[in-house]
Amino acid sequence: MYKRLLVAIKRGRENEKHGITARGRPRQGAYETSLVTHMGKSIQSAPCGHQSNPSNVNSMVNTCLDRNSLEFSCPVCRKAWEWRQVKGLMEISQAQMAVLEGRVHQIVESHPDVYKKCPSCCCVLKRPQDSAGQPCLSVQCPQCPPPRQLCWACLSPWLFPNEAGAGHCSNGSCELVAMLLNCDIVTDPKSKVYGYPLFRACPKCHCLIMHTGHCKYVRCAECEHRFCFICLEQASQCSQAKELYFSLFCKKEIADRQRFEAAVTKQ
């Protein structure tokens, strides 16, 4: 019995290095439960069935974010964890979670060819690949009830006119929106719109505009509408904060990458 006890202790120490103990798959619905060990550590069951230590999950998340990666996975079985699942395994304050959410958002914005957010539930989506290793044209949001199939380029609904076909995007302006969602960000630290998308669409006529210099306000060559490149508000409204006129910042909420659907939708 003493020998078996030593083996159990040794195995527990080895598993604790990963912050996870392999105890098989729990009962249905059990991975939302948690327990506290004799060491005072909170243990929660992960989606893959293994049990996780929040402090180790926190460390893993920060390591991934430092590498500009959202490739979270179980240290035992290497099964991929989605960001929405990882958040449930962490024990941090709301302020700390807000900081991490900001870092995740920045990674999504900086890598639009790999990550996007569902326009309905904001779930982080990773572009899937087909059996040949090629990027798929559509992606399924696992969080929306029922699961939604979206165009990867513009995040509009993906239509399947017949079961045998591969389907197509429903948005008549797919190419334009794809440019807005997938363009690079401004990398010149001297630019007044540093860190923001390279292209914006005029809020009035949807004409593509690229910031070329000077302040954060731009004028559409098509309809003469003048707006802030950061918050997309009309210039006369945004510029009321005169102390920030030539600043990189806005008092208004920063606008996300734009997406809209044309009046005429593909069938």
PDB file of C-alpha atoms in Angstrom:
ATOM      1  CA  MET A   1       0.000   0.000   0.000  1.00  0.00           C
ATOM      2  CA  TYR A   2       2.883   2.352   0.871  1.00  0.00           C
ATOM      3  CA  LYS A   3       4.430   1.671  -2.547  1.00  0.00           C
ATOM      4  CA  ARG A   4       1.151   2.468  -4.324  1.00  0.00           C
ATOM      5  CA  LEU A   5       0.888   5.710  -2.346  1.00  0.00           C
ATOM      6  CA  LEU A   6       4.388   6.792  -3.444  1.00  0.00           C
ATOM      7  CA  VAL A   7       3.520   6.053  -7.081  1.00  0.00           C
ATOM      8  CA  ALA A   8       0.310   8.103  -6.810  1.00  0.00           C
ATOM      9  CA  ILE A   9       2.182  11.047  -5.262  1.00  0.00           C
ATOM     10  CA  LYS A  10       4.859  10.918  -7.969  1.00  0.00           C
ATOM     11  CA  ARG A  11       2.246  10.807 -10.727  1.00  0.00           C
ATOM     12  CA  GLY A  12       0.373  13.721  -9.180  1.00  0.00           C
ATOM     13  CA  ARG A  13       3.549  15.820  -9.070  1.00  0.00           C
ATOM     14  CA  GLU A  14       4.273  15.095 -12.725  1.00  0.00           C
ATOM     15  CA  ASN A  15       0.773  16.090 -13.774  1.00  0.00           C
ATOM     16  CA  GLU A  16       0.909  19.214 -11.618  1.00  0.00           C
ATOM     17  CA  LYS A  17       3.776  20.509 -13.770  1.00  0.00           C
ATOM     18  CA  HIS A  18       1.192  20.936 -16.518  1.00  0.00           C
ATOM     19  CA  GLY A  19      -1.440  22.208 -14.153  1.00  0.00           C
ATOM     20  CA  ILE A  20      -3.653  19.405 -15.432  1.00  0.00           C
ATOM     21  CA  THR A  21      -4.476  15.923 -14.258  1.00  0.00           C
ATOM     22  CA  ALA A  22      -5.615  13.290 -16.726  1.00  0.00           C
ATOM     23  CA  ARG A  23      -8.583  11.619 -15.131  1.00  0.00           C
ATOM     24  CA  GLY A  24     -10.462  10.726 -18.266  1.00  0.00           C
ATOM     25  CA  ARG A  25     -13.539  12.393 -19.693  1.00  0.00           C
ATOM     26  CA  PRO A  26     -16.015  13.585 -17.045  1.00  0.00           C
ATOM     27  CA  ARG A  27     -19.736  12.950 -16.964  1.00  0.00           C
ATOM     28  CA  GLN A  28     -21.861  14.970 -19.361  1.00  0.00           C
ATOM     29  CA  GLY A  29     -22.047  18.554 -18.128  1.00  0.00           C
ATOM     30  CA  ALA A  30     -19.379  17.925 -15.490  1.00  0.00           C
ATOM     31  CA  TYR A  31     -16.686  20.115 -17.073  1.00  0.00           C
ATOM     32  CA  GLU A  32     -18.367  23.226 -15.771  1.00  0.00           C
ATOM     33  CA  THR A  33     -17.707  22.126 -12.195  1.00  0.00           C
ATOM     34  CA  SER A  34     -14.659  22.918 -10.082  1.00  0.00           C
ATOM     35  CA  LEU A  35     -13.053  21.732  -6.861  1.00  0.00           C
ATOM     36  CA  VAL A  36     -10.375  22.895  -4.449  1.00  0.00           C
ATOM     37  CA  THR A  37      -7.434  20.610  -3.701  1.00  0.00           C
ATOM     38  CA  HIS A  38      -5.758  20.102  -0.340  1.00  0.00           C
ATOM     39  CA  MET A  39      -3.166  22.641  -1.533  1.00  0.00           C
ATOM     40  CA  GLY A  40      -5.894  25.269  -1.796  1.00  0.00           C
ATOM     41  CA  LYS A  41      -5.718  25.386  -5.599  1.00  0.00           C
ATOM     42  CA  SER A  42      -8.916  25.627  -7.619  1.00  0.00           C
ATOM     43  CA  ILE A  43      -9.209  22.870 -10.224  1.00  0.00           C
ATOM     44  CA  GLN A  44     -11.623  23.038 -13.167  1.00  0.00           C
ATOM     45  CA  SER A  45     -12.431  20.512 -15.868  1.00  0.00           C
ATOM     46  CA  ALA A  46     -11.493  21.619 -19.380  1.00  0.00           C
ATOM     47  CA  PRO A  47     -13.562  20.948 -22.536  1.00  0.00           C
ATOM     48  CA  CYS A  48     -11.297  18.018 -23.445  1.00  0.00           C
ATOM     49  CA  GLY A  49     -12.018  16.282 -20.116  1.00  0.00           C
ATOM     50  CA  HIS A  50      -8.736  16.976 -18.320  1.00  0.00           C
ATOM     51  CA  GLN A  51      -8.616  19.045 -15.159  1.00  0.00           C
ATOM     52  CA  SER A  52      -6.875  22.407 -15.196  1.00  0.00           C
ATOM     53  CA  ASN A  53      -5.218  24.684 -12.676  1.00  0.00           C
ATOM     54  CA  PRO A  54      -6.260  28.322 -13.361  1.00  0.00           C
ATOM     55  CA  SER A  55      -2.788  29.701 -12.568  1.00  0.00           C
ATOM     56  CA  ASN A  56      -1.238  27.449 -15.208  1.00  0.00           C
ATOM     57  CA  VAL A  57      -3.935  28.377 -17.705  1.00  0.00           C
ATOM     58  CA  ASN A  58      -3.257  32.060 -16.998  1.00  0.00           C
ATOM     59  CA  SER A  59       0.441  31.506 -17.663  1.00  0.00           C
ATOM     60  CA  MET A  60      -0.266  29.617 -20.891  1.00  0.00           C
ATOM     61  CA  VAL A  61      -2.564  32.387 -22.135  1.00  0.00           C
ATOM     62  CA  ASN A  62      -0.001  35.118 -21.486  1.00  0.00           C
ATOM     63  CA  THR A  63       2.713  33.081 -23.223  1.00  0.00           C
ATOM     64  CA  CYS A  64       0.514  32.682 -26.313  1.00  0.00           C
ATOM     65  CA  LEU A  65      -0.459  36.355 -26.375  1.00  0.00           C
ATOM     66  CA  ASP A  66       3.191  37.385 -26.041  1.00  0.00           C
ATOM     67  CA  ARG A  67       3.788  35.394 -29.250  1.00  0.00           C
ATOM     68  CA  ASN A  68       0.804  37.110 -30.938  1.00  0.00           C
ATOM     69  CA  SER A  69      -0.893  33.720 -31.084  1.00  0.00           C
ATOM     70  CA  LEU A  70      -4.369  32.504 -30.143  1.00  0.00           C
ATOM     71  CA  GLU A  71      -3.385  28.828 -30.430  1.00  0.00           C
ATOM     72  CA  PHE A  72      -4.501  27.699 -26.968  1.00  0.00           C
ATOM     73  CA  SER A  73      -4.396  23.964 -26.231  1.00  0.00           C
ATOM     74  CA  CYS A  74      -4.480  21.365 -23.459  1.00  0.00           C
ATOM     75  CA  PRO A  75      -0.934  20.589 -22.174  1.00  0.00           C
ATOM     76  CA  VAL A  76      -1.854  16.897 -21.816  1.00  0.00           C
ATOM     77  CA  CYS A  77      -3.682  15.930 -25.032  1.00  0.00           C
ATOM     78  CA  ARG A  78      -2.898  19.041 -27.144  1.00  0.00           C
ATOM     79  CA  LYS A  79      -6.561  19.416 -28.059  1.00  0.00           C
ATOM     80  CA  ALA A  80      -7.242  22.973 -29.205  1.00  0.00           C
ATOM     81  CA  TRP A  81      -9.138  25.261 -26.840  1.00  0.00           C
ATOM     82  CA  GLU A  82     -11.157  28.192 -28.128  1.00  0.00           C
ATOM     83  CA  TRP A  83     -10.728  31.587 -26.475  1.00  0.00           C
ATOM     84  CA  ARG A  84     -14.313  31.504 -25.168  1.00  0.00           C
ATOM     85  CA  GLN A  85     -13.521  28.175 -23.468  1.00  0.00           C
ATOM     86  CA  VAL A  86     -10.196  29.342 -22.072  1.00  0.00           C
ATOM     87  CA  LYS A  87     -11.835  32.326 -20.370  1.00  0.00           C
ATOM     88  CA  GLY A  88     -13.967  29.945 -18.321  1.00  0.00           C
ATOM     89  CA  LEU A  89     -10.838  28.230 -16.967  1.00  0.00           C
ATOM     90  CA  MET A  90      -9.191  31.424 -15.715  1.00  0.00           C
ATOM     91  CA  GLU A  91      -9.587  33.043 -12.301  1.00  0.00           C
ATOM     92  CA  ILE A  92      -8.745  36.720 -12.758  1.00  0.00           C
ATOM     93  CA  SER A  93     -10.455  40.032 -12.059  1.00  0.00           C
ATOM     94  CA  GLN A  94     -12.704  41.793 -14.554  1.00  0.00           C
ATOM     95  CA  ALA A  95     -10.031  44.446 -15.056  1.00  0.00           C
ATOM     96  CA  GLN A  96      -7.409  41.809 -15.867  1.00  0.00           C
ATOM     97  CA  MET A  97      -9.813  40.058 -18.243  1.00  0.00           C
ATOM     98  CA  ALA A  98     -10.493  43.365 -20.004  1.00  0.00           C
ATOM     99  CA  VAL A  99      -6.749  43.767 -20.604  1.00  0.00           C
ATOM    100  CA  LEU A 100      -6.515  40.252 -22.065  1.00  0.00           C
ATOM    101  CA  GLU A 101      -9.594  40.853 -24.227  1.00  0.00           C
ATOM    102  CA  GLY A 102      -7.890  43.967 -25.572  1.00  0.00           C
ATOM    103  CA  ARG A 103      -4.770  41.985 -26.460  1.00  0.00           C
ATOM    104  CA  VAL A 104      -6.853  39.293 -28.158  1.00  0.00           C
ATOM    105  CA  HIS A 105      -8.720  41.956 -30.138  1.00  0.00           C
ATOM    106  CA  GLN A 106      -5.428  43.497 -31.252  1.00  0.00           C
ATOM    107  CA  ILE A 107      -4.147  40.119 -32.468  1.00  0.00           C
ATOM    108  CA  VAL A 108      -7.378  39.528 -34.404  1.00  0.00           C
ATOM    109  CA  GLU A 109      -7.125  42.989 -35.976  1.00  0.00           C
ATOM    110  CA  SER A 110      -3.464  42.476 -36.897  1.00  0.00           C
ATOM    111  CA  HIS A 111      -3.946  39.001 -38.425  1.00  0.00           C
ATOM    112  CA  PRO A 112      -7.196  39.186 -40.453  1.00  0.00           C
ATOM    113  CA  ASP A 113      -6.017  36.383 -42.739  1.00  0.00           C
ATOM    114  CA  VAL A 114      -5.992  33.995 -39.747  1.00  0.00           C
ATOM    115  CA  TYR A 115      -8.514  35.324 -37.208  1.00  0.00           C
ATOM    116  CA  LYS A 116     -11.832  37.147 -37.304  1.00  0.00           C
ATOM    117  CA  LYS A 117     -14.726  37.756 -34.917  1.00  0.00           C
ATOM    118  CA  CYS A 118     -18.290  36.639 -35.505  1.00  0.00           C
ATOM    119  CA  PRO A 119     -20.355  39.794 -36.192  1.00  0.00           C
ATOM    120  CA  SER A 120     -23.220  38.449 -34.054  1.00  0.00           C
ATOM    121  CA  CYS A 121     -21.606  37.046 -30.899  1.00  0.00           C
ATOM    122  CA  CYS A 122     -17.980  38.311 -31.214  1.00  0.00           C
ATOM    123  CA  CYS A 123     -16.638  34.756 -30.870  1.00  0.00           C
ATOM    124  CA  VAL A 124     -13.051  34.537 -32.175  1.00  0.00           C
ATOM    125  CA  LEU A 125     -12.951  32.481 -35.376  1.00  0.00           C
ATOM    126  CA  LYS A 126      -9.904  30.835 -36.908  1.00  0.00           C
ATOM    127  CA  ARG A 127      -9.864  30.230 -40.646  1.00  0.00           C
ATOM    128  CA  PRO A 128     -10.327  26.497 -41.305  1.00  0.00           C
ATOM    129  CA  GLN A 129      -8.490  24.486 -43.942  1.00  0.00           C
ATOM    130  CA  ASP A 130      -9.794  21.803 -46.275  1.00  0.00           C
ATOM    131  CA  SER A 131      -8.426  18.266 -46.611  1.00  0.00           C
ATOM    132  CA  ALA A 132      -5.739  19.541 -48.998  1.00  0.00           C
ATOM    133  CA  GLY A 133      -4.523  22.136 -46.499  1.00  0.00           C
ATOM    134  CA  GLN A 134      -6.019  25.073 -48.423  1.00  0.00           C
ATOM    135  CA  PRO A 135      -7.914  27.897 -46.643  1.00  0.00           C
ATOM    136  CA  CYS A 136     -11.682  27.452 -46.753  1.00  0.00           C
ATOM    137  CA  LEU A 137     -13.933  30.159 -48.183  1.00  0.00           C
ATOM    138  CA  SER A 138     -16.368  29.937 -45.276  1.00  0.00           C
ATOM    139  CA  VAL A 139     -16.249  29.395 -41.534  1.00  0.00           C
ATOM    140  CA  GLN A 140     -18.790  28.166 -38.992  1.00  0.00           C
ATOM    141  CA  CYS A 141     -19.371  30.050 -35.760  1.00  0.00           C
ATOM    142  CA  PRO A 142     -19.621  27.412 -32.992  1.00  0.00           C
ATOM    143  CA  GLN A 143     -21.244  29.753 -30.496  1.00  0.00           C
ATOM    144  CA  CYS A 144     -24.255  31.101 -32.408  1.00  0.00           C
ATOM    145  CA  PRO A 145     -27.441  29.058 -31.914  1.00  0.00           C
ATOM    146  CA  PRO A 146     -27.843  27.406 -34.374  1.00  0.00           C
ATOM    147  CA  PRO A 147     -24.249  27.421 -35.728  1.00  0.00           C
ATOM    148  CA  ARG A 148     -23.894  29.943 -38.565  1.00  0.00           C
ATOM    149  CA  GLN A 149     -21.880  29.469 -41.745  1.00  0.00           C
ATOM    150  CA  LEU A 150     -20.180  32.748 -42.694  1.00  0.00           C
ATOM    151  CA  CYS A 151     -18.165  33.997 -45.636  1.00  0.00           C
ATOM    152  CA  TRP A 152     -14.574  34.257 -44.436  1.00  0.00           C
ATOM    153  CA  ALA A 153     -13.878  37.305 -46.600  1.00  0.00           C
ATOM    154  CA  CYS A 154     -16.716  39.578 -45.446  1.00  0.00           C
ATOM    155  CA  LEU A 155     -18.475  37.634 -42.621  1.00  0.00           C
ATOM    156  CA  SER A 156     -21.855  37.706 -44.373  1.00  0.00           C
ATOM    157  CA  PRO A 157     -24.084  34.600 -44.356  1.00  0.00           C
ATOM    158  CA  TRP A 158     -22.828  31.805 -46.608  1.00  0.00           C
ATOM    159  CA  LEU A 159     -25.570  30.313 -48.764  1.00  0.00           C
ATOM    160  CA  PHE A 160     -26.002  26.718 -49.897  1.00  0.00           C
ATOM    161  CA  PRO A 161     -28.515  26.721 -52.808  1.00  0.00           C
ATOM    162  CA  ASN A 162     -28.120  22.960 -53.078  1.00  0.00           C
ATOM    163  CA  GLU A 163     -26.599  20.359 -50.784  1.00  0.00           C
ATOM    164  CA  ALA A 164     -24.063  19.181 -53.367  1.00  0.00           C
ATOM    165  CA  GLY A 165     -22.580  22.635 -54.036  1.00  0.00           C
ATOM    166  CA  ALA A 166     -19.881  24.463 -52.117  1.00  0.00           C
ATOM    167  CA  GLY A 167     -22.153  27.471 -51.643  1.00  0.00           C
ATOM    168  CA  HIS A 168     -21.385  31.155 -52.058  1.00  0.00           C
ATOM    169  CA  CYS A 169     -21.391  34.464 -50.200  1.00  0.00           C
ATOM    170  CA  SER A 170     -24.735  36.255 -49.899  1.00  0.00           C
ATOM    171  CA  ASN A 171     -23.215  39.750 -49.931  1.00  0.00           C
ATOM    172  CA  GLY A 172     -23.191  41.634 -53.228  1.00  0.00           C
ATOM    173  CA  SER A 173     -20.402  43.859 -51.861  1.00  0.00           C
ATOM    174  CA  CYS A 174     -18.236  40.982 -50.663  1.00  0.00           C
ATOM    175  CA  GLU A 175     -15.057  42.193 -52.397  1.00  0.00           C
ATOM    176  CA  LEU A 176     -15.311  45.695 -50.932  1.00  0.00           C
ATOM    177  CA  VAL A 177     -16.010  44.482 -47.399  1.00  0.00           C
ATOM    178  CA  ALA A 178     -13.250  41.888 -47.737  1.00  0.00           C
ATOM    179  CA  MET A 179     -10.808  44.717 -48.449  1.00  0.00           C
ATOM    180  CA  LEU A 180     -11.934  46.555 -45.312  1.00  0.00           C
ATOM    181  CA  LEU A 181     -11.735  43.472 -43.097  1.00  0.00           C
ATOM    182  CA  ASN A 182      -8.468  42.082 -44.441  1.00  0.00           C
ATOM    183  CA  CYS A 183      -6.318  45.116 -45.232  1.00  0.00           C
ATOM    184  CA  ASP A 184      -3.123  45.738 -43.269  1.00  0.00           C
ATOM    185  CA  ILE A 185      -2.910  48.218 -40.425  1.00  0.00           C
ATOM    186  CA  VAL A 186      -0.915  51.452 -40.599  1.00  0.00           C
ATOM    187  CA  THR A 187       2.593  50.683 -39.336  1.00  0.00           C
ATOM    188  CA  ASP A 188       4.220  54.117 -39.616  1.00  0.00           C
ATOM    189  CA  PRO A 189       4.606  55.303 -35.983  1.00  0.00           C
ATOM    190  CA  LYS A 190       4.605  58.921 -37.202  1.00  0.00           C
ATOM    191  CA  SER A 191       1.156  58.561 -38.762  1.00  0.00           C
ATOM    192  CA  LYS A 192      -1.852  60.100 -37.019  1.00  0.00           C
ATOM    193  CA  VAL A 193      -3.729  56.838 -37.630  1.00  0.00           C
ATOM    194  CA  TYR A 194      -0.965  54.461 -36.502  1.00  0.00           C
ATOM    195  CA  GLY A 195      -2.344  51.019 -35.661  1.00  0.00           C
ATOM    196  CA  TYR A 196      -5.625  51.490 -37.518  1.00  0.00           C
ATOM    197  CA  PRO A 197      -6.770  49.832 -40.785  1.00  0.00           C
ATOM    198  CA  LEU A 198      -5.061  51.075 -43.930  1.00  0.00           C
ATOM    199  CA  PHE A 199      -8.436  51.564 -45.642  1.00  0.00           C
ATOM    200  CA  ARG A 200     -11.771  52.929 -44.471  1.00  0.00           C
ATOM    201  CA  ALA A 201     -15.018  53.271 -46.410  1.00  0.00           C
ATOM    202  CA  CYS A 202     -16.783  56.597 -46.537  1.00  0.00           C
ATOM    203  CA  PRO A 203     -19.716  56.246 -44.096  1.00  0.00           C
ATOM    204  CA  LYS A 204     -21.998  57.925 -46.655  1.00  0.00           C
ATOM    205  CA  CYS A 205     -21.124  56.481 -50.080  1.00  0.00           C
ATOM    206  CA  HIS A 206     -18.872  53.501 -49.140  1.00  0.00           C
ATOM    207  CA  CYS A 207     -16.044  54.730 -51.359  1.00  0.00           C
ATOM    208  CA  LEU A 208     -12.657  53.311 -50.266  1.00  0.00           C
ATOM    209  CA  ILE A 209     -10.298  55.854 -48.701  1.00  0.00           C
ATOM    210  CA  MET A 210      -6.676  55.499 -47.592  1.00  0.00           C
ATOM    211  CA  HIS A 211      -5.145  57.910 -45.080  1.00  0.00           C
ATOM    212  CA  THR A 212      -2.153  59.595 -46.732  1.00  0.00           C
ATOM    213  CA  GLY A 213      -0.995  62.099 -44.138  1.00  0.00           C
ATOM    214  CA  HIS A 214      -1.729  65.147 -41.978  1.00  0.00           C
ATOM    215  CA  CYS A 215      -4.436  64.906 -39.284  1.00  0.00           C
ATOM    216  CA  LYS A 216      -6.896  62.091 -38.625  1.00  0.00           C
ATOM    217  CA  TYR A 217      -9.672  63.748 -40.654  1.00  0.00           C
ATOM    218  CA  VAL A 218     -10.194  62.758 -44.292  1.00  0.00           C
ATOM    219  CA  ARG A 219     -12.480  63.977 -47.078  1.00  0.00           C
ATOM    220  CA  CYS A 220     -14.173  61.582 -49.494  1.00  0.00           C
ATOM    221  CA  ALA A 221     -13.284  62.467 -53.084  1.00  0.00           C
ATOM    222  CA  GLU A 222     -16.601  61.028 -54.268  1.00  0.00           C
ATOM    223  CA  CYS A 223     -19.185  62.765 -52.073  1.00  0.00           C
ATOM    224  CA  GLU A 224     -17.060  65.347 -50.171  1.00  0.00           C
ATOM    225  CA  HIS A 225     -18.077  63.880 -46.809  1.00  0.00           C
ATOM    226  CA  ARG A 226     -15.439  64.698 -44.164  1.00  0.00           C
ATOM    227  CA  PHE A 227     -14.999  62.281 -41.276  1.00  0.00           C
ATOM    228  CA  CYS A 228     -12.565  61.031 -38.628  1.00  0.00           C
ATOM    229  CA  PHE A 229     -10.497  58.054 -39.780  1.00  0.00           C
ATOM    230  CA  ILE A 230     -10.453  56.657 -36.231  1.00  0.00           C
ATOM    231  CA  CYS A 231     -14.044  56.873 -34.964  1.00  0.00           C
ATOM    232  CA  LEU A 232     -15.752  57.391 -38.386  1.00  0.00           C
ATOM    233  CA  GLU A 233     -17.857  60.212 -36.935  1.00  0.00           C
ATOM    234  CA  GLN A 234     -18.543  63.305 -39.021  1.00  0.00           C
ATOM    235  CA  ALA A 235     -15.582  65.671 -38.646  1.00  0.00           C
ATOM    236  CA  SER A 236     -17.711  68.504 -37.259  1.00  0.00           C
ATOM    237  CA  GLN A 237     -18.835  66.227 -34.411  1.00  0.00           C
ATOM    238  CA  CYS A 238     -15.495  64.601 -33.629  1.00  0.00           C
ATOM    239  CA  SER A 239     -13.496  67.848 -33.824  1.00  0.00           C
ATOM    240  CA  GLN A 240     -15.476  69.371 -30.955  1.00  0.00           C
ATOM    241  CA  ALA A 241     -12.722  67.959 -28.739  1.00  0.00           C
ATOM    242  CA  LYS A 242     -10.289  70.632 -29.939  1.00  0.00           C
ATOM    243  CA  GLU A 243      -7.447  69.528 -27.663  1.00  0.00           C
ATOM    244  CA  LEU A 244      -7.380  66.200 -29.556  1.00  0.00           C
ATOM    245  CA  TYR A 245      -7.680  67.669 -33.070  1.00  0.00           C
ATOM    246  CA  PHE A 246      -4.167  66.673 -34.131  1.00  0.00           C
ATOM    247  CA  SER A 247      -3.976  63.716 -31.766  1.00  0.00           C
ATOM    248  CA  LEU A 248      -3.961  59.970 -32.414  1.00  0.00           C
ATOM    249  CA  PHE A 249      -6.850  59.627 -29.966  1.00  0.00           C
ATOM    250  CA  CYS A 250     -10.589  60.325 -30.025  1.00  0.00           C
ATOM    251  CA  LYS A 251     -13.023  60.927 -27.220  1.00  0.00           C
ATOM    252  CA  LYS A 252     -15.500  58.956 -29.325  1.00  0.00           C
ATOM    253  CA  GLU A 253     -15.472  55.156 -29.344  1.00  0.00           C
ATOM    254  CA  ILE A 254     -12.897  53.718 -31.760  1.00  0.00           C
ATOM    255  CA  ALA A 255     -14.613  52.200 -34.787  1.00  0.00           C
ATOM    256  CA  ASP A 256     -13.938  48.560 -35.612  1.00  0.00           C
ATOM    257  CA  ARG A 257     -13.198  47.397 -39.125  1.00  0.00           C
ATOM    258  CA  GLN A 258     -16.240  48.179 -41.231  1.00  0.00           C
ATOM    259  CA  ARG A 259     -18.613  45.649 -42.698  1.00  0.00           C
ATOM    260  CA  PHE A 260     -21.915  46.213 -44.459  1.00  0.00           C
ATOM    261  CA  GLU A 261     -24.155  44.452 -46.925  1.00  0.00           C
ATOM    262  CA  ALA A 262     -25.215  45.846 -50.271  1.00  0.00           C
ATOM    263  CA  ALA A 263     -28.861  46.586 -50.923  1.00  0.00           C
ATOM    264  CA  VAL A 264     -28.860  43.847 -53.564  1.00  0.00           C
ATOM    265  CA  THR A 265     -27.957  40.484 -52.068  1.00  0.00           C
ATOM    266  CA  LYS A 266     -26.910  37.409 -54.003  1.00  0.00           C
ATOM    267  CA  GLN A 267     -29.390  34.551 -54.027  1.00  0.00           C
TER     268      GLN A 267
END
